[in-house]
Amino acid sequence: MQVLDLQAKELAKRFGSGAPVFSGLEFSITQGDCVALVGANGTGKSTLLRCCLGLIAPDAGEVSLLGEKLTDLGGAARRALRARTGLVGQKHNLVPRLSVLSNVIHGLLGRHSGPRYWMQGLAPAEARTAAMATLTKVGLADLALRRADQLSGGQSQRVAIARALVGNPRFLVADEPCASLDPQAGEEVMALFMSLVKREGVTVLFTSHNVQHALSYGDRILGLQGGRIAIDAASADVTPKEMAQLYA
Ligand SMILES: Nc1ncnc2c1ncn2[C@@H]1O[C@H](COP(=O)(O)OP(=O)(O)OP(=O)(O)O)[C@@H](O)[C@H]1O
C-alpha cells in the first residue's frame, strides 16, 4: 500500500493585501518519492515549502505531513514532527564560529534541547558519533574540527546536508540546495545529496532552477505557474516544451 508522506489540500497563501501567491493547490507525495518543485522566480516555491513544513500557515486549506494534520498539532507535537523532517536551504546558514562537528550536532536539536546538544565538547557521545558518521557520509570527516567560516561554499553546503540528515529524517525539503554553488560544485553536491537520500529512503521535495537537475533527480515534477499547479507528472513524461512553458 502506498503511504502518503505529504498531502496538500486547497492550499492558499497571500502576504498582506498582495495578490495570492497561490490558491487551490492540491497534490500529494508518496513515501520514498523524490519530487522536484519548479517554476519561475517568485511563483511561490519557497512559500509552498514553508507551508508544507508548518513554518508558515496557509490562509486556507490544509497540509498533512507524515500522517499528521498540521493544523491539529500543538507546540510539542509540532516540534516532534519537525524532528522527523529536515530542511536544506538556499544558503547553508551554518553558525560561522562553531566547528563543522558542532554545526552537524545542531541538527539533533529538534530532538533534544540544551547546550549539551549544541557544543561538541558537551554533547553526549552518541550525538558526536552520529554527527561523525554523517560527516563521513558527506566526505568531510577530516574537517570535523574546522570552523564553519573556513569552509568553501561546496563544503559548507555538504555540512548543511549532514546537519539535515543527522537525525535520520523521514521527509526532507531542499530549497535550491545548489543555488550558491558553481556548476561543478553544484553537480557534485546534488549527486551526493540525492545518492544519500535514495540510500536512506528519505522522501524529498526539492526546488531547483536547474531544469536538468529537476528532470534527472526528480521522480516527479510539480510545476507552479500563476499560483496554480501547471505540471504534476512523472519526470519521464514531462516534455522539454512543457518545462520551457513554465518560464515563458
Ligand atoms: N515574508 C514575505 N512577505 C511578503 N511577501 C513575501 C514574503 N515571502 C515571499 N513573498 C512574496 O511571495 C511571492 C513568492 O515568493 P517565493 O520566495 O515563495 O517564490 P519562489 O518561487 O521561491 O522564488 P525564487 O525562485 O526567486 O526563489 C513573491 O512575490 C515574494 O515577494
PDB file of C-alpha atoms and ligand atoms in Angstrom:
ATOM      1  CA  MET A   1       0.000   0.000   0.000  1.00  0.00           C
ATOM      2  CA  GLN A   2       1.235   3.467  -0.837  1.00  0.00           C
ATOM      3  CA  VAL A   3       1.869   5.705   2.148  1.00  0.00           C
ATOM      4  CA  LEU A   4       1.348   9.416   1.563  1.00  0.00           C
ATOM      5  CA  ASP A   5       4.002  11.430   3.404  1.00  0.00           C
ATOM      6  CA  LEU A   6       2.607  14.782   2.318  1.00  0.00           C
ATOM      7  CA  GLN A   7      -0.888  15.821   1.302  1.00  0.00           C
ATOM      8  CA  ALA A   8      -1.803  19.393   0.448  1.00  0.00           C
ATOM      9  CA  LYS A   9      -5.468  20.243   0.026  1.00  0.00           C
ATOM     10  CA  GLU A  10      -6.852  23.508  -1.342  1.00  0.00           C
ATOM     11  CA  LEU A  11      -3.810  25.425  -0.123  1.00  0.00           C
ATOM     12  CA  ALA A  12      -3.883  29.196  -0.482  1.00  0.00           C
ATOM     13  CA  LYS A  13      -1.449  31.874   0.644  1.00  0.00           C
ATOM     14  CA  ARG A  14      -1.093  35.622   0.225  1.00  0.00           C
ATOM     15  CA  PHE A  15       1.085  38.107   2.052  1.00  0.00           C
ATOM     16  CA  GLY A  16      -0.723  41.142   3.479  1.00  0.00           C
ATOM     17  CA  SER A  17      -3.044  42.722   0.952  1.00  0.00           C
ATOM     18  CA  GLY A  18      -0.991  41.488  -2.007  1.00  0.00           C
ATOM     19  CA  ALA A  19      -2.251  39.183  -4.741  1.00  0.00           C
ATOM     20  CA  PRO A  20      -2.470  35.499  -3.755  1.00  0.00           C
ATOM     21  CA  VAL A  21       0.861  33.755  -4.212  1.00  0.00           C
ATOM     22  CA  PHE A  22      -1.126  30.574  -4.860  1.00  0.00           C
ATOM     23  CA  SER A  23      -4.591  29.193  -4.272  1.00  0.00           C
ATOM     24  CA  GLY A  24      -6.394  25.884  -4.552  1.00  0.00           C
ATOM     25  CA  LEU A  25      -3.172  23.849  -4.599  1.00  0.00           C
ATOM     26  CA  GLU A  26      -3.677  20.102  -4.293  1.00  0.00           C
ATOM     27  CA  PHE A  27      -1.011  17.453  -4.502  1.00  0.00           C
ATOM     28  CA  SER A  28       0.420  14.549  -2.563  1.00  0.00           C
ATOM     29  CA  ILE A  29       3.823  12.912  -2.202  1.00  0.00           C
ATOM     30  CA  THR A  30       4.255   9.190  -1.677  1.00  0.00           C
ATOM     31  CA  GLN A  31       6.764   7.810   0.807  1.00  0.00           C
ATOM     32  CA  GLY A  32      10.210   7.439  -0.759  1.00  0.00           C
ATOM     33  CA  ASP A  33       9.415   9.739  -3.692  1.00  0.00           C
ATOM     34  CA  CYS A  34      11.758  12.482  -4.776  1.00  0.00           C
ATOM     35  CA  VAL A  35       9.722  15.382  -6.161  1.00  0.00           C
ATOM     36  CA  ALA A  36      11.111  18.455  -7.928  1.00  0.00           C
ATOM     37  CA  LEU A  37       9.136  21.653  -7.447  1.00  0.00           C
ATOM     38  CA  VAL A  38       9.858  24.013 -10.328  1.00  0.00           C
ATOM     39  CA  GLY A  39       8.643  27.372 -11.588  1.00  0.00           C
ATOM     40  CA  ALA A  40       9.851  30.861 -12.418  1.00  0.00           C
ATOM     41  CA  ASN A  41      11.233  33.283  -9.820  1.00  0.00           C
ATOM     42  CA  GLY A  42       8.572  34.469  -7.422  1.00  0.00           C
ATOM     43  CA  THR A  43       5.980  31.810  -8.258  1.00  0.00           C
ATOM     44  CA  GLY A  44       5.831  30.729  -4.615  1.00  0.00           C
ATOM     45  CA  LYS A  45       8.048  27.655  -4.392  1.00  0.00           C
ATOM     46  CA  SER A  46       9.747  28.661  -1.137  1.00  0.00           C
ATOM     47  CA  THR A  47       6.429  29.799   0.313  1.00  0.00           C
ATOM     48  CA  LEU A  48       4.893  26.446  -0.532  1.00  0.00           C
ATOM     49  CA  LEU A  49       7.813  24.539   1.009  1.00  0.00           C
ATOM     50  CA  ARG A  50       7.463  26.557   4.204  1.00  0.00           C
ATOM     51  CA  CYS A  51       3.706  25.846   4.347  1.00  0.00           C
ATOM     52  CA  CYS A  52       4.415  22.129   3.860  1.00  0.00           C
ATOM     53  CA  LEU A  53       6.787  22.072   6.832  1.00  0.00           C
ATOM     54  CA  GLY A  54       4.458  24.166   9.003  1.00  0.00           C
ATOM     55  CA  LEU A  55       6.955  27.036   9.190  1.00  0.00           C
ATOM     56  CA  ILE A  56       4.243  29.404   7.976  1.00  0.00           C
ATOM     57  CA  ALA A  57       0.482  28.879   7.993  1.00  0.00           C
ATOM     58  CA  PRO A  58      -1.530  28.890   4.775  1.00  0.00           C
ATOM     59  CA  ASP A  59      -4.542  31.231   4.644  1.00  0.00           C
ATOM     60  CA  ALA A  60      -6.763  28.342   3.569  1.00  0.00           C
ATOM     61  CA  GLY A  61      -6.525  24.621   3.027  1.00  0.00           C
ATOM     62  CA  GLU A  62      -4.570  22.074   4.974  1.00  0.00           C
ATOM     63  CA  VAL A  63      -1.339  20.112   4.977  1.00  0.00           C
ATOM     64  CA  SER A  64      -0.883  16.586   6.310  1.00  0.00           C
ATOM     65  CA  LEU A  65       2.762  15.742   6.893  1.00  0.00           C
ATOM     66  CA  LEU A  66       3.798  12.191   7.813  1.00  0.00           C
ATOM     67  CA  GLY A  67       0.154  11.427   8.534  1.00  0.00           C
ATOM     68  CA  GLU A  68      -0.410  14.399  10.856  1.00  0.00           C
ATOM     69  CA  LYS A  69      -2.636  17.355  10.031  1.00  0.00           C
ATOM     70  CA  LEU A  70      -0.515  20.408  10.798  1.00  0.00           C
ATOM     71  CA  THR A  71      -3.491  22.492  11.928  1.00  0.00           C
ATOM     72  CA  ASP A  72      -4.357  19.889  14.598  1.00  0.00           C
ATOM     73  CA  LEU A  73      -0.944  19.970  16.246  1.00  0.00           C
ATOM     74  CA  GLY A  74       0.025  21.832  19.404  1.00  0.00           C
ATOM     75  CA  GLY A  75       3.555  23.110  20.020  1.00  0.00           C
ATOM     76  CA  ALA A  76       5.057  19.892  21.404  1.00  0.00           C
ATOM     77  CA  ALA A  77       3.549  17.667  18.694  1.00  0.00           C
ATOM     78  CA  ARG A  78       4.669  20.144  16.048  1.00  0.00           C
ATOM     79  CA  ARG A  79       8.242  20.075  17.387  1.00  0.00           C
ATOM     80  CA  ALA A  80       8.174  16.266  17.463  1.00  0.00           C
ATOM     81  CA  LEU A  81       7.015  16.207  13.862  1.00  0.00           C
ATOM     82  CA  ARG A  82       9.663  18.737  12.860  1.00  0.00           C
ATOM     83  CA  ALA A  83      12.300  16.450  14.359  1.00  0.00           C
ATOM     84  CA  ARG A  84      11.263  13.846  11.768  1.00  0.00           C
ATOM     85  CA  THR A  85      11.861  16.288   8.935  1.00  0.00           C
ATOM     86  CA  GLY A  86      14.900  18.122   7.616  1.00  0.00           C
ATOM     87  CA  LEU A  87      15.493  21.310   5.666  1.00  0.00           C
ATOM     88  CA  VAL A  88      18.379  22.272   3.405  1.00  0.00           C
ATOM     89  CA  GLY A  89      18.125  25.918   2.424  1.00  0.00           C
ATOM     90  CA  GLN A  90      19.493  28.047  -0.423  1.00  0.00           C
ATOM     91  CA  LYS A  91      22.084  29.399   1.978  1.00  0.00           C
ATOM     92  CA  HIS A  92      23.717  26.923   4.273  1.00  0.00           C
ATOM     93  CA  ASN A  93      23.090  29.033   7.427  1.00  0.00           C
ATOM     94  CA  LEU A  94      25.863  27.428   9.426  1.00  0.00           C
ATOM     95  CA  VAL A  95      26.983  29.039  12.680  1.00  0.00           C
ATOM     96  CA  PRO A  96      30.265  30.560  11.453  1.00  0.00           C
ATOM     97  CA  ARG A  97      32.295  30.467  14.667  1.00  0.00           C
ATOM     98  CA  LEU A  98      31.403  26.897  15.573  1.00  0.00           C
ATOM     99  CA  SER A  99      33.123  23.807  14.291  1.00  0.00           C
ATOM    100  CA  VAL A 100      31.757  21.662  11.491  1.00  0.00           C
ATOM    101  CA  LEU A 101      31.002  18.948  14.064  1.00  0.00           C
ATOM    102  CA  SER A 102      29.049  21.331  16.330  1.00  0.00           C
ATOM    103  CA  ASN A 103      27.046  22.549  13.366  1.00  0.00           C
ATOM    104  CA  VAL A 104      26.064  18.992  12.487  1.00  0.00           C
ATOM    105  CA  ILE A 105      25.217  18.194  16.116  1.00  0.00           C
ATOM    106  CA  HIS A 106      22.904  21.203  15.916  1.00  0.00           C
ATOM    107  CA  GLY A 107      20.784  19.103  13.552  1.00  0.00           C
ATOM    108  CA  LEU A 108      19.803  16.996  16.561  1.00  0.00           C
ATOM    109  CA  LEU A 109      18.456  19.992  18.461  1.00  0.00           C
ATOM    110  CA  GLY A 110      14.899  19.293  17.354  1.00  0.00           C
ATOM    111  CA  ARG A 111      15.046  16.044  19.308  1.00  0.00           C
ATOM    112  CA  HIS A 112      16.863  17.253  22.387  1.00  0.00           C
ATOM    113  CA  SER A 113      17.349  20.651  23.895  1.00  0.00           C
ATOM    114  CA  GLY A 114      20.013  22.400  25.910  1.00  0.00           C
ATOM    115  CA  PRO A 115      23.655  23.316  25.370  1.00  0.00           C
ATOM    116  CA  ARG A 116      24.749  19.682  25.555  1.00  0.00           C
ATOM    117  CA  TYR A 117      23.384  19.257  22.079  1.00  0.00           C
ATOM    118  CA  TRP A 118      24.978  22.385  20.742  1.00  0.00           C
ATOM    119  CA  MET A 119      28.642  22.249  21.689  1.00  0.00           C
ATOM    120  CA  GLN A 120      30.660  19.295  20.522  1.00  0.00           C
ATOM    121  CA  GLY A 121      32.566  19.063  23.823  1.00  0.00           C
ATOM    122  CA  LEU A 122      29.363  18.825  25.823  1.00  0.00           C
ATOM    123  CA  ALA A 123      27.228  16.748  23.511  1.00  0.00           C
ATOM    124  CA  PRO A 124      26.735  13.172  24.625  1.00  0.00           C
ATOM    125  CA  ALA A 125      28.910  10.598  22.926  1.00  0.00           C
ATOM    126  CA  GLU A 126      26.043   9.242  20.848  1.00  0.00           C
ATOM    127  CA  ALA A 127      25.365  12.683  19.352  1.00  0.00           C
ATOM    128  CA  ARG A 128      29.029  13.095  18.428  1.00  0.00           C
ATOM    129  CA  THR A 129      29.138   9.585  16.992  1.00  0.00           C
ATOM    130  CA  ALA A 130      26.027  10.215  14.882  1.00  0.00           C
ATOM    131  CA  ALA A 131      27.416  13.548  13.660  1.00  0.00           C
ATOM    132  CA  MET A 132      30.790  11.994  12.749  1.00  0.00           C
ATOM    133  CA  ALA A 133      29.083   9.144  10.901  1.00  0.00           C
ATOM    134  CA  THR A 134      27.039  11.645   8.887  1.00  0.00           C
ATOM    135  CA  LEU A 135      30.111  13.773   8.163  1.00  0.00           C
ATOM    136  CA  THR A 136      31.811  10.636   6.866  1.00  0.00           C
ATOM    137  CA  LYS A 137      28.862  10.074   4.513  1.00  0.00           C
ATOM    138  CA  VAL A 138      29.292  13.553   3.030  1.00  0.00           C
ATOM    139  CA  GLY A 139      33.072  13.082   2.815  1.00  0.00           C
ATOM    140  CA  LEU A 140      34.009  15.712   5.405  1.00  0.00           C
ATOM    141  CA  ALA A 141      35.102  13.700   8.455  1.00  0.00           C
ATOM    142  CA  ASP A 142      38.597  15.211   8.079  1.00  0.00           C
ATOM    143  CA  LEU A 143      37.209  18.710   8.541  1.00  0.00           C
ATOM    144  CA  ALA A 144      35.112  17.964  11.640  1.00  0.00           C
ATOM    145  CA  LEU A 145      37.029  20.348  13.876  1.00  0.00           C
ATOM    146  CA  ARG A 146      37.438  23.164  11.355  1.00  0.00           C
ATOM    147  CA  ARG A 147      35.463  26.339  11.958  1.00  0.00           C
ATOM    148  CA  ALA A 148      32.473  26.652   9.641  1.00  0.00           C
ATOM    149  CA  ASP A 149      33.625  30.073   8.391  1.00  0.00           C
ATOM    150  CA  GLN A 150      36.786  28.474   6.997  1.00  0.00           C
ATOM    151  CA  LEU A 151      34.948  26.251   4.511  1.00  0.00           C
ATOM    152  CA  SER A 152      34.337  26.679   0.803  1.00  0.00           C
ATOM    153  CA  GLY A 153      30.756  27.089  -0.441  1.00  0.00           C
ATOM    154  CA  GLY A 154      30.584  23.472  -1.575  1.00  0.00           C
ATOM    155  CA  GLN A 155      31.959  22.183   1.727  1.00  0.00           C
ATOM    156  CA  SER A 156      29.501  24.393   3.650  1.00  0.00           C
ATOM    157  CA  GLN A 157      26.580  23.023   1.693  1.00  0.00           C
ATOM    158  CA  ARG A 158      27.762  19.461   2.413  1.00  0.00           C
ATOM    159  CA  VAL A 159      27.795  20.303   6.116  1.00  0.00           C
ATOM    160  CA  ALA A 160      24.263  21.699   5.780  1.00  0.00           C
ATOM    161  CA  ILE A 161      23.231  18.403   4.185  1.00  0.00           C
ATOM    162  CA  ALA A 162      24.867  16.461   7.025  1.00  0.00           C
ATOM    163  CA  ARG A 163      23.044  18.664   9.553  1.00  0.00           C
ATOM    164  CA  ALA A 164      19.730  17.929   7.831  1.00  0.00           C
ATOM    165  CA  LEU A 165      20.398  14.172   7.674  1.00  0.00           C
ATOM    166  CA  VAL A 166      21.957  13.535  11.087  1.00  0.00           C
ATOM    167  CA  GLY A 167      18.638  12.902  12.836  1.00  0.00           C
ATOM    168  CA  ASN A 168      17.540  10.359  10.197  1.00  0.00           C
ATOM    169  CA  PRO A 169      14.593  12.434   8.963  1.00  0.00           C
ATOM    170  CA  ARG A 170      11.842  10.717   7.032  1.00  0.00           C
ATOM    171  CA  PHE A 171      10.942  13.785   5.000  1.00  0.00           C
ATOM    172  CA  LEU A 172      13.426  16.280   3.633  1.00  0.00           C
ATOM    173  CA  VAL A 173      12.833  19.620   1.989  1.00  0.00           C
ATOM    174  CA  ALA A 174      15.637  21.212  -0.004  1.00  0.00           C
ATOM    175  CA  ASP A 175      15.169  24.741  -1.319  1.00  0.00           C
ATOM    176  CA  GLU A 176      17.596  25.192  -4.214  1.00  0.00           C
ATOM    177  CA  PRO A 177      20.373  23.304  -2.429  1.00  0.00           C
ATOM    178  CA  CYS A 178      22.907  24.254  -5.108  1.00  0.00           C
ATOM    179  CA  ALA A 179      21.860  27.866  -5.698  1.00  0.00           C
ATOM    180  CA  SER A 180      25.058  29.381  -4.335  1.00  0.00           C
ATOM    181  CA  LEU A 181      27.473  26.912  -5.929  1.00  0.00           C
ATOM    182  CA  ASP A 182      29.415  26.948  -9.186  1.00  0.00           C
ATOM    183  CA  PRO A 183      28.218  24.411 -11.784  1.00  0.00           C
ATOM    184  CA  GLN A 184      30.830  21.787 -10.898  1.00  0.00           C
ATOM    185  CA  ALA A 185      30.320  22.032  -7.116  1.00  0.00           C
ATOM    186  CA  GLY A 186      26.549  22.199  -7.677  1.00  0.00           C
ATOM    187  CA  GLU A 187      26.646  18.989  -9.670  1.00  0.00           C
ATOM    188  CA  GLU A 188      28.728  17.218  -7.022  1.00  0.00           C
ATOM    189  CA  VAL A 189      26.582  18.383  -4.109  1.00  0.00           C
ATOM    190  CA  MET A 190      23.361  17.467  -5.878  1.00  0.00           C
ATOM    191  CA  ALA A 191      24.642  13.992  -6.806  1.00  0.00           C
ATOM    192  CA  LEU A 192      25.840  13.401  -3.244  1.00  0.00           C
ATOM    193  CA  PHE A 193      22.603  14.678  -1.719  1.00  0.00           C
ATOM    194  CA  MET A 194      20.451  12.525  -3.972  1.00  0.00           C
ATOM    195  CA  SER A 195      22.536   9.379  -3.500  1.00  0.00           C
ATOM    196  CA  LEU A 196      22.278   9.763   0.281  1.00  0.00           C
ATOM    197  CA  VAL A 197      18.527  10.368   0.370  1.00  0.00           C
ATOM    198  CA  LYS A 198      17.899   7.470  -2.017  1.00  0.00           C
ATOM    199  CA  ARG A 199      20.100   5.178   0.048  1.00  0.00           C
ATOM    200  CA  GLU A 200      18.289   6.151   3.256  1.00  0.00           C
ATOM    201  CA  GLY A 201      14.847   6.007   1.601  1.00  0.00           C
ATOM    202  CA  VAL A 202      14.022   9.583   2.626  1.00  0.00           C
ATOM    203  CA  THR A 203      11.069  11.298   0.943  1.00  0.00           C
ATOM    204  CA  VAL A 204      12.266  14.517  -0.699  1.00  0.00           C
ATOM    205  CA  LEU A 205      10.675  17.682  -2.020  1.00  0.00           C
ATOM    206  CA  PHE A 206      13.260  19.964  -3.614  1.00  0.00           C
ATOM    207  CA  THR A 207      13.265  23.072  -5.724  1.00  0.00           C
ATOM    208  CA  SER A 208      15.719  23.859  -8.466  1.00  0.00           C
ATOM    209  CA  HIS A 209      16.131  26.364 -11.256  1.00  0.00           C
ATOM    210  CA  ASN A 210      18.300  23.805 -12.997  1.00  0.00           C
ATOM    211  CA  VAL A 211      15.841  22.049 -15.304  1.00  0.00           C
ATOM    212  CA  GLN A 212      18.296  19.227 -15.873  1.00  0.00           C
ATOM    213  CA  HIS A 213      18.619  18.610 -12.125  1.00  0.00           C
ATOM    214  CA  ALA A 214      14.842  18.637 -11.734  1.00  0.00           C
ATOM    215  CA  LEU A 215      14.319  16.139 -14.547  1.00  0.00           C
ATOM    216  CA  SER A 216      17.196  13.832 -13.705  1.00  0.00           C
ATOM    217  CA  TYR A 217      16.953  13.766  -9.906  1.00  0.00           C
ATOM    218  CA  GLY A 218      13.196  14.196  -9.500  1.00  0.00           C
ATOM    219  CA  ASP A 219      10.977  11.140  -9.929  1.00  0.00           C
ATOM    220  CA  ARG A 220       8.136  13.590 -10.323  1.00  0.00           C
ATOM    221  CA  ILE A 221       7.781  17.203 -11.375  1.00  0.00           C
ATOM    222  CA  LEU A 222       5.457  19.681  -9.731  1.00  0.00           C
ATOM    223  CA  GLY A 223       5.374  22.858 -11.806  1.00  0.00           C
ATOM    224  CA  LEU A 224       3.999  26.085 -10.339  1.00  0.00           C
ATOM    225  CA  GLN A 225       2.750  28.834 -12.607  1.00  0.00           C
ATOM    226  CA  GLY A 226       0.414  31.727 -11.945  1.00  0.00           C
ATOM    227  CA  GLY A 227      -0.425  30.465  -8.465  1.00  0.00           C
ATOM    228  CA  ARG A 228      -1.568  27.060  -9.739  1.00  0.00           C
ATOM    229  CA  ILE A 229      -0.027  23.671 -10.360  1.00  0.00           C
ATOM    230  CA  ALA A 230       0.596  23.563 -14.091  1.00  0.00           C
ATOM    231  CA  ILE A 231       2.510  20.255 -14.108  1.00  0.00           C
ATOM    232  CA  ASP A 232       2.112  17.226 -11.844  1.00  0.00           C
ATOM    233  CA  ALA A 233       3.638  14.261 -13.650  1.00  0.00           C
ATOM    234  CA  ALA A 234       6.403  11.684 -13.637  1.00  0.00           C
ATOM    235  CA  SER A 235       9.551  13.432 -14.835  1.00  0.00           C
ATOM    236  CA  ALA A 236       9.916  10.905 -17.655  1.00  0.00           C
ATOM    237  CA  ASP A 237       6.573  12.128 -19.031  1.00  0.00           C
ATOM    238  CA  VAL A 238       7.365  15.848 -18.940  1.00  0.00           C
ATOM    239  CA  THR A 239       8.496  17.269 -22.264  1.00  0.00           C
ATOM    240  CA  PRO A 240      11.155  19.987 -22.644  1.00  0.00           C
ATOM    241  CA  LYS A 241       8.430  22.190 -24.156  1.00  0.00           C
ATOM    242  CA  GLU A 242       6.221  21.832 -21.069  1.00  0.00           C
ATOM    243  CA  MET A 243       9.171  22.726 -18.857  1.00  0.00           C
ATOM    244  CA  ALA A 244      10.040  25.736 -21.028  1.00  0.00           C
ATOM    245  CA  GLN A 245       6.434  26.979 -20.870  1.00  0.00           C
ATOM    246  CA  LEU A 246       6.687  27.273 -17.100  1.00  0.00           C
ATOM    247  CA  TYR A 247       9.257  30.016 -17.565  1.00  0.00           C
ATOM    248  CA  ALA A 248       7.603  31.732 -20.559  1.00  0.00           C
TER     249      ALA A 248
HETATM  250  N1  LIG B   1       7.568  37.177   4.028  1.00  0.00           N
HETATM  251  C1  LIG B   1       7.046  37.692   2.907  1.00  0.00           C
HETATM  252  N2  LIG B   1       6.353  38.863   2.932  1.00  0.00           N
HETATM  253  C2  LIG B   1       5.806  39.366   1.817  1.00  0.00           C
HETATM  254  N3  LIG B   1       5.880  38.798   0.609  1.00  0.00           N
HETATM  255  C3  LIG B   1       6.564  37.646   0.514  1.00  0.00           C
HETATM  256  C4  LIG B   1       7.181  37.027   1.654  1.00  0.00           C
HETATM  257  N4  LIG B   1       7.785  35.872   1.256  1.00  0.00           N
HETATM  258  C5  LIG B   1       7.563  35.777  -0.071  1.00  0.00           C
HETATM  259  N5  LIG B   1       6.836  36.825  -0.515  1.00  0.00           N
HETATM  260  C6  LIG B   1       6.375  37.054  -1.890  1.00  0.00           C
HETATM  261  O1  LIG B   1       5.705  35.871  -2.300  1.00  0.00           O
HETATM  262  C7  LIG B   1       6.000  35.597  -3.676  1.00  0.00           C
HETATM  263  C8  LIG B   1       6.579  34.194  -3.782  1.00  0.00           C
HETATM  264  O2  LIG B   1       7.886  34.194  -3.185  1.00  0.00           O
HETATM  265  P1  LIG B   1       8.732  32.858  -3.053  1.00  0.00           P
HETATM  266  O3  LIG B   1      10.017  33.211  -2.416  1.00  0.00           O
HETATM  267  O4  LIG B   1       7.899  31.827  -2.423  1.00  0.00           O
HETATM  268  O5  LIG B   1       8.952  32.494  -4.591  1.00  0.00           O
HETATM  269  P2  LIG B   1       9.962  31.462  -5.230  1.00  0.00           P
HETATM  270  O6  LIG B   1       9.221  30.758  -6.326  1.00  0.00           O
HETATM  271  O7  LIG B   1      10.579  30.605  -4.184  1.00  0.00           O
HETATM  272  O8  LIG B   1      11.041  32.448  -5.847  1.00  0.00           O
HETATM  273  P3  LIG B   1      12.590  32.194  -6.259  1.00  0.00           P
HETATM  274  O9  LIG B   1      12.592  31.180  -7.362  1.00  0.00           O
HETATM  275  O10 LIG B   1      13.000  33.558  -6.749  1.00  0.00           O
HETATM  276  O11 LIG B   1      13.333  31.754  -5.042  1.00  0.00           O
HETATM  277  C9  LIG B   1       6.937  36.699  -4.150  1.00  0.00           C
HETATM  278  O12 LIG B   1       6.166  37.687  -4.817  1.00  0.00           O
HETATM  279  C10 LIG B   1       7.521  37.238  -2.875  1.00  0.00           C
HETATM  280  O13 LIG B   1       7.833  38.603  -2.999  1.00  0.00           O
END
